[in-house]
């Protein structure tokens, strides 16, 4: 009976996870970039999966720009340094612009918006916005990790010779530091992916490289969206 209850609880968490639109989007993203890695830009089944999944994901992101628009006009936590505030707001503005323009790209690819040339231009501009937001995210995470590191060192001095891992505040800060380190790695990968999609260095950042970085970044996103219970067990 206990095994059945455990299985039911685990399946409940899976259902909870898959009910998130964001989680489904990131799973589709992993499929998209995995297919891009396999196709390496060559025609075939993998490339067809890449293109069809990319178009399908745009539906998940309809009106999602409102989220970052709301974050842009929302107040920031007290004590946040001005440079980090400006970087954070720039990230929100760029990401919101990317998601808004991405809707026009979707309209163009479905044939609703007839000016394909302009739709392609807006698509390229949107990718530059996404790359800019990823750069801002990377810088914000670096700054926040620096603040956390200083806070952890200060706490270690206060704890002294006691077992610091028994201190709840220390464990919370350490967990937050790990989360931000992972977010920094993901943001760095996303910069490479945007670089590849824009074909700014096609000989170095090939479709296969873009696919590999995008797939890894997607897996990180899927992990970050895991419910708290299994996530804490993993840590």
mmCIF file with all atom_site columns, C-alpha atoms in Angstrom:
data_model
loop_
_atom_site.group_PDB
_atom_site.id
_atom_site.type_symbol
_atom_site.label_atom_id
_atom_site.label_alt_id
_atom_site.label_comp_id
_atom_site.label_asym_id
_atom_site.label_entity_id
_atom_site.label_seq_id
_atom_site.pdbx_PDB_ins_code
_atom_site.Cartn_x
_atom_site.Cartn_y
_atom_site.Cartn_z
_atom_site.occupancy
_atom_site.B_iso_or_equiv
_atom_site.pdbx_formal_charge
_atom_site.auth_seq_id
_atom_site.auth_comp_id
_atom_site.auth_asym_id
_atom_site.auth_atom_id
_atom_site.pdbx_PDB_model_num
ATOM 1   C CA . UNK A 1 1   ? 0.000  0.000  0.000   1.00 0.00 ? 1   UNK A CA 1
ATOM 2   C CA . UNK A 1 2   ? 2.824  2.383  0.856   1.00 0.00 ? 2   UNK A CA 1
ATOM 3   C CA . UNK A 1 3   ? 4.435  1.657  -2.517  1.00 0.00 ? 3   UNK A CA 1
ATOM 4   C CA . UNK A 1 4   ? 1.156  2.465  -4.254  1.00 0.00 ? 4   UNK A CA 1
ATOM 5   C CA . UNK A 1 5   ? 0.839  5.716  -2.300  1.00 0.00 ? 5   UNK A CA 1
ATOM 6   C CA . UNK A 1 6   ? 4.414  6.654  -3.159  1.00 0.00 ? 6   UNK A CA 1
ATOM 7   C CA . UNK A 1 7   ? 3.814  5.924  -6.850  1.00 0.00 ? 7   UNK A CA 1
ATOM 8   C CA . UNK A 1 8   ? 0.604  7.944  -6.751  1.00 0.00 ? 8   UNK A CA 1
ATOM 9   C CA . UNK A 1 9   ? 2.416  10.855 -5.107  1.00 0.00 ? 9   UNK A CA 1
ATOM 10  C CA . UNK A 1 10  ? 5.225  10.757 -7.689  1.00 0.00 ? 10  UNK A CA 1
ATOM 11  C CA . UNK A 1 11  ? 2.725  10.605 -10.571 1.00 0.00 ? 11  UNK A CA 1
ATOM 12  C CA . UNK A 1 12  ? 0.900  13.531 -8.991  1.00 0.00 ? 12  UNK A CA 1
ATOM 13  C CA . UNK A 1 13  ? 4.112  15.556 -9.150  1.00 0.00 ? 13  UNK A CA 1
ATOM 14  C CA . UNK A 1 14  ? 4.577  14.566 -12.806 1.00 0.00 ? 14  UNK A CA 1
ATOM 15  C CA . UNK A 1 15  ? 1.021  15.702 -13.577 1.00 0.00 ? 15  UNK A CA 1
ATOM 16  C CA . UNK A 1 16  ? 1.643  18.938 -11.673 1.00 0.00 ? 16  UNK A CA 1
ATOM 17  C CA . UNK A 1 17  ? 4.828  19.479 -13.700 1.00 0.00 ? 17  UNK A CA 1
ATOM 18  C CA . UNK A 1 18  ? 3.240  18.755 -17.086 1.00 0.00 ? 18  UNK A CA 1
ATOM 19  C CA . UNK A 1 19  ? 0.270  20.995 -16.288 1.00 0.00 ? 19  UNK A CA 1
ATOM 20  C CA . UNK A 1 20  ? 2.629  23.968 -16.436 1.00 0.00 ? 20  UNK A CA 1
ATOM 21  C CA . UNK A 1 21  ? 2.589  25.601 -19.878 1.00 0.00 ? 21  UNK A CA 1
ATOM 22  C CA . UNK A 1 22  ? 6.182  26.708 -19.263 1.00 0.00 ? 22  UNK A CA 1
ATOM 23  C CA . UNK A 1 23  ? 7.284  23.125 -18.613 1.00 0.00 ? 23  UNK A CA 1
ATOM 24  C CA . UNK A 1 24  ? 5.662  21.862 -21.812 1.00 0.00 ? 24  UNK A CA 1
ATOM 25  C CA . UNK A 1 25  ? 7.312  24.692 -23.721 1.00 0.00 ? 25  UNK A CA 1
ATOM 26  C CA . UNK A 1 26  ? 10.755 23.749 -22.383 1.00 0.00 ? 26  UNK A CA 1
ATOM 27  C CA . UNK A 1 27  ? 10.214 20.068 -23.218 1.00 0.00 ? 27  UNK A CA 1
ATOM 28  C CA . UNK A 1 28  ? 9.325  21.123 -26.771 1.00 0.00 ? 28  UNK A CA 1
ATOM 29  C CA . UNK A 1 29  ? 12.414 23.337 -26.765 1.00 0.00 ? 29  UNK A CA 1
ATOM 30  C CA . UNK A 1 30  ? 14.586 20.351 -25.881 1.00 0.00 ? 30  UNK A CA 1
ATOM 31  C CA . UNK A 1 31  ? 13.026 18.420 -28.774 1.00 0.00 ? 31  UNK A CA 1
ATOM 32  C CA . UNK A 1 32  ? 13.552 21.387 -31.097 1.00 0.00 ? 32  UNK A CA 1
ATOM 33  C CA . UNK A 1 33  ? 17.242 21.870 -30.335 1.00 0.00 ? 33  UNK A CA 1
ATOM 34  C CA . UNK A 1 34  ? 17.909 18.150 -30.094 1.00 0.00 ? 34  UNK A CA 1
ATOM 35  C CA . UNK A 1 35  ? 16.557 17.880 -33.639 1.00 0.00 ? 35  UNK A CA 1
ATOM 36  C CA . UNK A 1 36  ? 18.699 20.815 -34.724 1.00 0.00 ? 36  UNK A CA 1
ATOM 37  C CA . UNK A 1 37  ? 21.756 19.031 -33.337 1.00 0.00 ? 37  UNK A CA 1
ATOM 38  C CA . UNK A 1 38  ? 20.881 15.841 -35.226 1.00 0.00 ? 38  UNK A CA 1
ATOM 39  C CA . UNK A 1 39  ? 20.097 17.578 -38.524 1.00 0.00 ? 39  UNK A CA 1
ATOM 40  C CA . UNK A 1 40  ? 23.142 19.909 -38.461 1.00 0.00 ? 40  UNK A CA 1
ATOM 41  C CA . UNK A 1 41  ? 21.199 22.176 -40.804 1.00 0.00 ? 41  UNK A CA 1
ATOM 42  C CA . UNK A 1 42  ? 20.688 19.457 -43.430 1.00 0.00 ? 42  UNK A CA 1
ATOM 43  C CA . UNK A 1 43  ? 17.255 18.692 -44.956 1.00 0.00 ? 43  UNK A CA 1
ATOM 44  C CA . UNK A 1 44  ? 15.490 15.642 -43.572 1.00 0.00 ? 44  UNK A CA 1
ATOM 45  C CA . UNK A 1 45  ? 13.229 14.401 -40.809 1.00 0.00 ? 45  UNK A CA 1
ATOM 46  C CA . UNK A 1 46  ? 15.242 15.991 -37.984 1.00 0.00 ? 46  UNK A CA 1
ATOM 47  C CA . UNK A 1 47  ? 15.135 19.421 -39.622 1.00 0.00 ? 47  UNK A CA 1
ATOM 48  C CA . UNK A 1 48  ? 11.382 19.072 -40.196 1.00 0.00 ? 48  UNK A CA 1
ATOM 49  C CA . UNK A 1 49  ? 10.915 18.282 -36.497 1.00 0.00 ? 49  UNK A CA 1
ATOM 50  C CA . UNK A 1 50  ? 13.075 21.292 -35.611 1.00 0.00 ? 50  UNK A CA 1
ATOM 51  C CA . UNK A 1 51  ? 11.003 23.683 -37.755 1.00 0.00 ? 51  UNK A CA 1
ATOM 52  C CA . UNK A 1 52  ? 7.587  22.315 -36.788 1.00 0.00 ? 52  UNK A CA 1
ATOM 53  C CA . UNK A 1 53  ? 8.427  22.313 -33.069 1.00 0.00 ? 53  UNK A CA 1
ATOM 54  C CA . UNK A 1 54  ? 9.794  25.850 -33.314 1.00 0.00 ? 54  UNK A CA 1
ATOM 55  C CA . UNK A 1 55  ? 6.497  27.026 -34.834 1.00 0.00 ? 55  UNK A CA 1
ATOM 56  C CA . UNK A 1 56  ? 4.442  25.123 -32.250 1.00 0.00 ? 56  UNK A CA 1
ATOM 57  C CA . UNK A 1 57  ? 6.389  26.711 -29.383 1.00 0.00 ? 57  UNK A CA 1
ATOM 58  C CA . UNK A 1 58  ? 5.400  30.176 -30.561 1.00 0.00 ? 58  UNK A CA 1
ATOM 59  C CA . UNK A 1 59  ? 1.789  29.353 -29.669 1.00 0.00 ? 59  UNK A CA 1
ATOM 60  C CA . UNK A 1 60  ? 2.864  28.616 -26.071 1.00 0.00 ? 60  UNK A CA 1
ATOM 61  C CA . UNK A 1 61  ? 4.417  32.092 -25.935 1.00 0.00 ? 61  UNK A CA 1
ATOM 62  C CA . UNK A 1 62  ? 1.378  34.079 -27.119 1.00 0.00 ? 62  UNK A CA 1
ATOM 63  C CA . UNK A 1 63  ? 0.898  37.126 -24.842 1.00 0.00 ? 63  UNK A CA 1
ATOM 64  C CA . UNK A 1 64  ? 3.770  35.940 -22.653 1.00 0.00 ? 64  UNK A CA 1
ATOM 65  C CA . UNK A 1 65  ? 5.428  39.335 -23.151 1.00 0.00 ? 65  UNK A CA 1
ATOM 66  C CA . UNK A 1 66  ? 2.983  40.666 -20.532 1.00 0.00 ? 66  UNK A CA 1
ATOM 67  C CA . UNK A 1 67  ? 4.912  38.764 -17.814 1.00 0.00 ? 67  UNK A CA 1
ATOM 68  C CA . UNK A 1 68  ? 8.139  40.687 -18.387 1.00 0.00 ? 68  UNK A CA 1
ATOM 69  C CA . UNK A 1 69  ? 6.240  43.918 -18.998 1.00 0.00 ? 69  UNK A CA 1
ATOM 70  C CA . UNK A 1 70  ? 4.742  43.478 -15.526 1.00 0.00 ? 70  UNK A CA 1
ATOM 71  C CA . UNK A 1 71  ? 8.198  42.740 -14.070 1.00 0.00 ? 71  UNK A CA 1
ATOM 72  C CA . UNK A 1 72  ? 9.549  45.854 -15.813 1.00 0.00 ? 72  UNK A CA 1
ATOM 73  C CA . UNK A 1 73  ? 7.153  48.183 -13.991 1.00 0.00 ? 73  UNK A CA 1
ATOM 74  C CA . UNK A 1 74  ? 7.232  46.301 -10.675 1.00 0.00 ? 74  UNK A CA 1
ATOM 75  C CA . UNK A 1 75  ? 9.358  47.587 -7.752  1.00 0.00 ? 75  UNK A CA 1
ATOM 76  C CA . UNK A 1 76  ? 12.654 45.854 -7.002  1.00 0.00 ? 76  UNK A CA 1
ATOM 77  C CA . UNK A 1 77  ? 13.713 44.462 -3.590  1.00 0.00 ? 77  UNK A CA 1
ATOM 78  C CA . UNK A 1 78  ? 15.140 47.083 -1.252  1.00 0.00 ? 78  UNK A CA 1
ATOM 79  C CA . UNK A 1 79  ? 18.917 47.197 -1.087  1.00 0.00 ? 79  UNK A CA 1
ATOM 80  C CA . UNK A 1 80  ? 19.477 46.053 -4.686  1.00 0.00 ? 80  UNK A CA 1
ATOM 81  C CA . UNK A 1 81  ? 22.413 48.018 -6.184  1.00 0.00 ? 81  UNK A CA 1
ATOM 82  C CA . UNK A 1 82  ? 21.473 50.439 -8.965  1.00 0.00 ? 82  UNK A CA 1
ATOM 83  C CA . UNK A 1 83  ? 23.593 48.690 -11.659 1.00 0.00 ? 83  UNK A CA 1
ATOM 84  C CA . UNK A 1 84  ? 21.779 45.401 -10.971 1.00 0.00 ? 84  UNK A CA 1
ATOM 85  C CA . UNK A 1 85  ? 18.418 47.183 -11.030 1.00 0.00 ? 85  UNK A CA 1
ATOM 86  C CA . UNK A 1 86  ? 19.202 48.723 -14.428 1.00 0.00 ? 86  UNK A CA 1
ATOM 87  C CA . UNK A 1 87  ? 20.452 45.405 -15.819 1.00 0.00 ? 87  UNK A CA 1
ATOM 88  C CA . UNK A 1 88  ? 17.375 43.601 -14.507 1.00 0.00 ? 88  UNK A CA 1
ATOM 89  C CA . UNK A 1 89  ? 14.989 46.142 -16.012 1.00 0.00 ? 89  UNK A CA 1
ATOM 90  C CA . UNK A 1 90  ? 16.912 46.057 -19.318 1.00 0.00 ? 90  UNK A CA 1
ATOM 91  C CA . UNK A 1 91  ? 16.535 42.273 -19.337 1.00 0.00 ? 91  UNK A CA 1
ATOM 92  C CA . UNK A 1 92  ? 12.782 42.590 -18.788 1.00 0.00 ? 92  UNK A CA 1
ATOM 93  C CA . UNK A 1 93  ? 12.428 45.206 -21.535 1.00 0.00 ? 93  UNK A CA 1
ATOM 94  C CA . UNK A 1 94  ? 14.460 43.210 -24.055 1.00 0.00 ? 94  UNK A CA 1
ATOM 95  C CA . UNK A 1 95  ? 12.741 39.902 -23.271 1.00 0.00 ? 95  UNK A CA 1
ATOM 96  C CA . UNK A 1 96  ? 9.291  41.493 -23.462 1.00 0.00 ? 96  UNK A CA 1
ATOM 97  C CA . UNK A 1 97  ? 10.205 43.018 -26.848 1.00 0.00 ? 97  UNK A CA 1
ATOM 98  C CA . UNK A 1 98  ? 11.482 39.647 -28.081 1.00 0.00 ? 98  UNK A CA 1
ATOM 99  C CA . UNK A 1 99  ? 8.266  37.862 -27.070 1.00 0.00 ? 99  UNK A CA 1
ATOM 100 C CA . UNK A 1 100 ? 6.082  40.573 -28.612 1.00 0.00 ? 100 UNK A CA 1
ATOM 101 C CA . UNK A 1 101 ? 7.946  40.555 -31.937 1.00 0.00 ? 101 UNK A CA 1
ATOM 102 C CA . UNK A 1 102 ? 7.964  36.749 -31.897 1.00 0.00 ? 102 UNK A CA 1
ATOM 103 C CA . UNK A 1 103 ? 4.170  36.858 -32.171 1.00 0.00 ? 103 UNK A CA 1
ATOM 104 C CA . UNK A 1 104 ? 4.452  38.790 -35.441 1.00 0.00 ? 104 UNK A CA 1
ATOM 105 C CA . UNK A 1 105 ? 6.943  36.183 -36.681 1.00 0.00 ? 105 UNK A CA 1
ATOM 106 C CA . UNK A 1 106 ? 4.367  33.491 -35.862 1.00 0.00 ? 106 UNK A CA 1
ATOM 107 C CA . UNK A 1 107 ? 1.688  35.422 -37.754 1.00 0.00 ? 107 UNK A CA 1
ATOM 108 C CA . UNK A 1 108 ? 4.034  35.646 -40.738 1.00 0.00 ? 108 UNK A CA 1
ATOM 109 C CA . UNK A 1 109 ? 4.886  31.935 -40.742 1.00 0.00 ? 109 UNK A CA 1
ATOM 110 C CA . UNK A 1 110 ? 1.236  30.935 -40.523 1.00 0.00 ? 110 UNK A CA 1
ATOM 111 C CA . UNK A 1 111 ? 0.330  33.221 -43.445 1.00 0.00 ? 111 UNK A CA 1
ATOM 112 C CA . UNK A 1 112 ? -1.883 35.590 -41.424 1.00 0.00 ? 112 UNK A CA 1
ATOM 113 C CA . UNK A 1 113 ? 0.656  38.412 -41.754 1.00 0.00 ? 113 UNK A CA 1
ATOM 114 C CA . UNK A 1 114 ? 1.384  38.728 -45.466 1.00 0.00 ? 114 UNK A CA 1
ATOM 115 C CA . UNK A 1 115 ? 4.575  40.820 -45.465 1.00 0.00 ? 115 UNK A CA 1
ATOM 116 C CA . UNK A 1 116 ? 7.070  37.949 -45.136 1.00 0.00 ? 116 UNK A CA 1
ATOM 117 C CA . UNK A 1 117 ? 10.124 40.145 -45.679 1.00 0.00 ? 117 UNK A CA 1
ATOM 118 C CA . UNK A 1 118 ? 9.200  42.428 -42.787 1.00 0.00 ? 118 UNK A CA 1
ATOM 119 C CA . UNK A 1 119 ? 8.295  39.429 -40.630 1.00 0.00 ? 119 UNK A CA 1
ATOM 120 C CA . UNK A 1 120 ? 11.771 37.964 -41.217 1.00 0.00 ? 120 UNK A CA 1
ATOM 121 C CA . UNK A 1 121 ? 13.372 41.328 -40.349 1.00 0.00 ? 121 UNK A CA 1
ATOM 122 C CA . UNK A 1 122 ? 11.347 41.547 -37.134 1.00 0.00 ? 122 UNK A CA 1
ATOM 123 C CA . UNK A 1 123 ? 12.334 37.960 -36.361 1.00 0.00 ? 123 UNK A CA 1
ATOM 124 C CA . UNK A 1 124 ? 16.001 38.885 -36.604 1.00 0.00 ? 124 UNK A CA 1
ATOM 125 C CA . UNK A 1 125 ? 15.482 41.956 -34.421 1.00 0.00 ? 125 UNK A CA 1
ATOM 126 C CA . UNK A 1 126 ? 13.672 39.792 -31.870 1.00 0.00 ? 126 UNK A CA 1
ATOM 127 C CA . UNK A 1 127 ? 16.639 37.399 -31.709 1.00 0.00 ? 127 UNK A CA 1
ATOM 128 C CA . UNK A 1 128 ? 19.000 40.315 -31.029 1.00 0.00 ? 128 UNK A CA 1
ATOM 129 C CA . UNK A 1 129 ? 16.655 41.345 -28.191 1.00 0.00 ? 129 UNK A CA 1
ATOM 130 C CA . UNK A 1 130 ? 16.760 37.803 -26.795 1.00 0.00 ? 130 UNK A CA 1
ATOM 131 C CA . UNK A 1 131 ? 20.548 37.722 -26.988 1.00 0.00 ? 131 UNK A CA 1
ATOM 132 C CA . UNK A 1 132 ? 20.694 41.095 -25.216 1.00 0.00 ? 132 UNK A CA 1
ATOM 133 C CA . UNK A 1 133 ? 18.363 39.883 -22.474 1.00 0.00 ? 133 UNK A CA 1
ATOM 134 C CA . UNK A 1 134 ? 20.533 36.767 -21.999 1.00 0.00 ? 134 UNK A CA 1
ATOM 135 C CA . UNK A 1 135 ? 23.643 38.953 -21.669 1.00 0.00 ? 135 UNK A CA 1
ATOM 136 C CA . UNK A 1 136 ? 21.839 41.113 -19.078 1.00 0.00 ? 136 UNK A CA 1
ATOM 137 C CA . UNK A 1 137 ? 20.752 37.982 -17.208 1.00 0.00 ? 137 UNK A CA 1
ATOM 138 C CA . UNK A 1 138 ? 24.349 36.737 -17.143 1.00 0.00 ? 138 UNK A CA 1
ATOM 139 C CA . UNK A 1 139 ? 25.584 40.040 -15.707 1.00 0.00 ? 139 UNK A CA 1
ATOM 140 C CA . UNK A 1 140 ? 22.787 40.139 -13.119 1.00 0.00 ? 140 UNK A CA 1
ATOM 141 C CA . UNK A 1 141 ? 23.613 36.601 -11.982 1.00 0.00 ? 141 UNK A CA 1
ATOM 142 C CA . UNK A 1 142 ? 27.329 37.447 -11.721 1.00 0.00 ? 142 UNK A CA 1
ATOM 143 C CA . UNK A 1 143 ? 26.471 40.485 -9.582  1.00 0.00 ? 143 UNK A CA 1
ATOM 144 C CA . UNK A 1 144 ? 24.047 38.565 -7.377  1.00 0.00 ? 144 UNK A CA 1
ATOM 145 C CA . UNK A 1 145 ? 26.552 35.727 -6.928  1.00 0.00 ? 145 UNK A CA 1
ATOM 146 C CA . UNK A 1 146 ? 29.101 38.292 -5.763  1.00 0.00 ? 146 UNK A CA 1
ATOM 147 C CA . UNK A 1 147 ? 26.631 39.654 -3.214  1.00 0.00 ? 147 UNK A CA 1
ATOM 148 C CA . UNK A 1 148 ? 25.758 36.142 -2.034  1.00 0.00 ? 148 UNK A CA 1
ATOM 149 C CA . UNK A 1 149 ? 29.418 35.192 -1.710  1.00 0.00 ? 149 UNK A CA 1
ATOM 150 C CA . UNK A 1 150 ? 30.109 38.215 0.507   1.00 0.00 ? 150 UNK A CA 1
ATOM 151 C CA . UNK A 1 151 ? 27.004 37.414 2.582   1.00 0.00 ? 151 UNK A CA 1
ATOM 152 C CA . UNK A 1 152 ? 28.050 33.756 3.005   1.00 0.00 ? 152 UNK A CA 1
ATOM 153 C CA . UNK A 1 153 ? 31.571 34.729 4.113   1.00 0.00 ? 153 UNK A CA 1
ATOM 154 C CA . UNK A 1 154 ? 30.128 37.145 6.662   1.00 0.00 ? 154 UNK A CA 1
ATOM 155 C CA . UNK A 1 155 ? 27.812 34.419 7.968   1.00 0.00 ? 155 UNK A CA 1
ATOM 156 C CA . UNK A 1 156 ? 30.692 31.926 8.206   1.00 0.00 ? 156 UNK A CA 1
ATOM 157 C CA . UNK A 1 157 ? 32.553 34.356 10.499  1.00 0.00 ? 157 UNK A CA 1
ATOM 158 C CA . UNK A 1 158 ? 29.468 34.696 12.692  1.00 0.00 ? 158 UNK A CA 1
ATOM 159 C CA . UNK A 1 159 ? 29.020 30.899 12.925  1.00 0.00 ? 159 UNK A CA 1
ATOM 160 C CA . UNK A 1 160 ? 32.673 30.436 13.878  1.00 0.00 ? 160 UNK A CA 1
ATOM 161 C CA . UNK A 1 161 ? 33.772 26.893 14.744  1.00 0.00 ? 161 UNK A CA 1
ATOM 162 C CA . UNK A 1 162 ? 30.244 25.463 14.708  1.00 0.00 ? 162 UNK A CA 1
ATOM 163 C CA . UNK A 1 163 ? 29.066 23.150 11.918  1.00 0.00 ? 163 UNK A CA 1
ATOM 164 C CA . UNK A 1 164 ? 27.900 25.681 9.327   1.00 0.00 ? 164 UNK A CA 1
ATOM 165 C CA . UNK A 1 165 ? 25.843 23.080 7.452   1.00 0.00 ? 165 UNK A CA 1
ATOM 166 C CA . UNK A 1 166 ? 23.580 22.808 10.499  1.00 0.00 ? 166 UNK A CA 1
ATOM 167 C CA . UNK A 1 167 ? 22.748 26.490 10.165  1.00 0.00 ? 167 UNK A CA 1
ATOM 168 C CA . UNK A 1 168 ? 19.470 26.925 8.258   1.00 0.00 ? 168 UNK A CA 1
ATOM 169 C CA . UNK A 1 169 ? 20.345 30.412 7.011   1.00 0.00 ? 169 UNK A CA 1
ATOM 170 C CA . UNK A 1 170 ? 23.699 29.205 5.687   1.00 0.00 ? 170 UNK A CA 1
ATOM 171 C CA . UNK A 1 171 ? 22.075 26.277 3.854   1.00 0.00 ? 171 UNK A CA 1
ATOM 172 C CA . UNK A 1 172 ? 19.477 28.602 2.314   1.00 0.00 ? 172 UNK A CA 1
ATOM 173 C CA . UNK A 1 173 ? 22.136 30.994 1.042   1.00 0.00 ? 173 UNK A CA 1
ATOM 174 C CA . UNK A 1 174 ? 24.216 28.113 -0.325  1.00 0.00 ? 174 UNK A CA 1
ATOM 175 C CA . UNK A 1 175 ? 21.187 26.696 -2.144  1.00 0.00 ? 175 UNK A CA 1
ATOM 176 C CA . UNK A 1 176 ? 20.434 30.139 -3.578  1.00 0.00 ? 176 UNK A CA 1
ATOM 177 C CA . UNK A 1 177 ? 24.032 30.421 -4.740  1.00 0.00 ? 177 UNK A CA 1
ATOM 178 C CA . UNK A 1 178 ? 23.777 27.057 -6.521  1.00 0.00 ? 178 UNK A CA 1
ATOM 179 C CA . UNK A 1 179 ? 20.529 28.137 -8.206  1.00 0.00 ? 179 UNK A CA 1
ATOM 180 C CA . UNK A 1 180 ? 22.090 31.376 -9.434  1.00 0.00 ? 180 UNK A CA 1
ATOM 181 C CA . UNK A 1 181 ? 25.203 29.548 -10.685 1.00 0.00 ? 181 UNK A CA 1
ATOM 182 C CA . UNK A 1 182 ? 22.974 27.257 -12.734 1.00 0.00 ? 182 UNK A CA 1
ATOM 183 C CA . UNK A 1 183 ? 21.023 30.268 -14.044 1.00 0.00 ? 183 UNK A CA 1
ATOM 184 C CA . UNK A 1 184 ? 24.326 31.891 -15.054 1.00 0.00 ? 184 UNK A CA 1
ATOM 185 C CA . UNK A 1 185 ? 25.396 28.790 -16.986 1.00 0.00 ? 185 UNK A CA 1
ATOM 186 C CA . UNK A 1 186 ? 22.013 28.655 -18.744 1.00 0.00 ? 186 UNK A CA 1
ATOM 187 C CA . UNK A 1 187 ? 22.125 32.359 -19.670 1.00 0.00 ? 187 UNK A CA 1
ATOM 188 C CA . UNK A 1 188 ? 25.636 31.928 -21.096 1.00 0.00 ? 188 UNK A CA 1
ATOM 189 C CA . UNK A 1 189 ? 24.430 28.995 -23.193 1.00 0.00 ? 189 UNK A CA 1
ATOM 190 C CA . UNK A 1 190 ? 21.466 31.026 -24.442 1.00 0.00 ? 190 UNK A CA 1
ATOM 191 C CA . UNK A 1 191 ? 23.836 33.742 -25.661 1.00 0.00 ? 191 UNK A CA 1
ATOM 192 C CA . UNK A 1 192 ? 25.633 31.125 -27.772 1.00 0.00 ? 192 UNK A CA 1
ATOM 193 C CA . UNK A 1 193 ? 22.287 29.811 -29.073 1.00 0.00 ? 193 UNK A CA 1
ATOM 194 C CA . UNK A 1 194 ? 21.175 33.318 -30.101 1.00 0.00 ? 194 UNK A CA 1
ATOM 195 C CA . UNK A 1 195 ? 24.580 33.850 -31.731 1.00 0.00 ? 195 UNK A CA 1
ATOM 196 C CA . UNK A 1 196 ? 24.033 30.665 -33.746 1.00 0.00 ? 196 UNK A CA 1
ATOM 197 C CA . UNK A 1 197 ? 20.441 31.459 -34.744 1.00 0.00 ? 197 UNK A CA 1
ATOM 198 C CA . UNK A 1 198 ? 21.561 34.882 -35.982 1.00 0.00 ? 198 UNK A CA 1
ATOM 199 C CA . UNK A 1 199 ? 24.438 33.214 -37.900 1.00 0.00 ? 199 UNK A CA 1
ATOM 200 C CA . UNK A 1 200 ? 26.924 35.802 -36.644 1.00 0.00 ? 200 UNK A CA 1
ATOM 201 C CA . UNK A 1 201 ? 29.757 33.258 -36.833 1.00 0.00 ? 201 UNK A CA 1
ATOM 202 C CA . UNK A 1 202 ? 28.402 30.420 -39.018 1.00 0.00 ? 202 UNK A CA 1
ATOM 203 C CA . UNK A 1 203 ? 31.745 28.607 -39.328 1.00 0.00 ? 203 UNK A CA 1
ATOM 204 C CA . UNK A 1 204 ? 32.274 28.376 -35.566 1.00 0.00 ? 204 UNK A CA 1
ATOM 205 C CA . UNK A 1 205 ? 28.722 28.317 -34.206 1.00 0.00 ? 205 UNK A CA 1
ATOM 206 C CA . UNK A 1 206 ? 27.247 25.752 -36.594 1.00 0.00 ? 206 UNK A CA 1
ATOM 207 C CA . UNK A 1 207 ? 23.654 24.432 -36.417 1.00 0.00 ? 207 UNK A CA 1
ATOM 208 C CA . UNK A 1 208 ? 25.051 21.415 -34.537 1.00 0.00 ? 208 UNK A CA 1
ATOM 209 C CA . UNK A 1 209 ? 26.777 23.623 -31.950 1.00 0.00 ? 209 UNK A CA 1
ATOM 210 C CA . UNK A 1 210 ? 23.613 25.734 -31.652 1.00 0.00 ? 210 UNK A CA 1
ATOM 211 C CA . UNK A 1 211 ? 21.552 22.581 -31.186 1.00 0.00 ? 211 UNK A CA 1
ATOM 212 C CA . UNK A 1 212 ? 23.901 21.177 -28.529 1.00 0.00 ? 212 UNK A CA 1
ATOM 213 C CA . UNK A 1 213 ? 23.898 24.373 -26.467 1.00 0.00 ? 213 UNK A CA 1
ATOM 214 C CA . UNK A 1 214 ? 20.144 24.822 -26.922 1.00 0.00 ? 214 UNK A CA 1
ATOM 215 C CA . UNK A 1 215 ? 19.442 21.248 -25.851 1.00 0.00 ? 215 UNK A CA 1
ATOM 216 C CA . UNK A 1 216 ? 21.622 21.585 -22.728 1.00 0.00 ? 216 UNK A CA 1
ATOM 217 C CA . UNK A 1 217 ? 20.013 24.936 -21.897 1.00 0.00 ? 217 UNK A CA 1
ATOM 218 C CA . UNK A 1 218 ? 16.553 23.381 -22.296 1.00 0.00 ? 218 UNK A CA 1
ATOM 219 C CA . UNK A 1 219 ? 17.397 20.540 -19.908 1.00 0.00 ? 219 UNK A CA 1
ATOM 220 C CA . UNK A 1 220 ? 18.505 23.107 -17.321 1.00 0.00 ? 220 UNK A CA 1
ATOM 221 C CA . UNK A 1 221 ? 15.203 24.952 -17.794 1.00 0.00 ? 221 UNK A CA 1
ATOM 222 C CA . UNK A 1 222 ? 13.276 21.698 -17.331 1.00 0.00 ? 222 UNK A CA 1
ATOM 223 C CA . UNK A 1 223 ? 15.195 21.025 -14.109 1.00 0.00 ? 223 UNK A CA 1
ATOM 224 C CA . UNK A 1 224 ? 14.556 24.544 -12.810 1.00 0.00 ? 224 UNK A CA 1
ATOM 225 C CA . UNK A 1 225 ? 10.807 24.016 -13.252 1.00 0.00 ? 225 UNK A CA 1
ATOM 226 C CA . UNK A 1 226 ? 10.730 20.770 -11.269 1.00 0.00 ? 226 UNK A CA 1
ATOM 227 C CA . UNK A 1 227 ? 8.406  20.759 -8.239  1.00 0.00 ? 227 UNK A CA 1
ATOM 228 C CA . UNK A 1 228 ? 10.200 21.519 -4.988  1.00 0.00 ? 228 UNK A CA 1
ATOM 229 C CA . UNK A 1 229 ? 9.921  18.006 -3.545  1.00 0.00 ? 229 UNK A CA 1
ATOM 230 C CA . UNK A 1 230 ? 11.960 16.075 -6.162  1.00 0.00 ? 230 UNK A CA 1
ATOM 231 C CA . UNK A 1 231 ? 14.262 19.055 -6.649  1.00 0.00 ? 231 UNK A CA 1
ATOM 232 C CA . UNK A 1 232 ? 15.266 19.062 -2.977  1.00 0.00 ? 232 UNK A CA 1
ATOM 233 C CA . UNK A 1 233 ? 15.960 15.333 -3.154  1.00 0.00 ? 233 UNK A CA 1
ATOM 234 C CA . UNK A 1 234 ? 18.269 15.883 -6.122  1.00 0.00 ? 234 UNK A CA 1
ATOM 235 C CA . UNK A 1 235 ? 20.219 18.555 -4.284  1.00 0.00 ? 235 UNK A CA 1
#
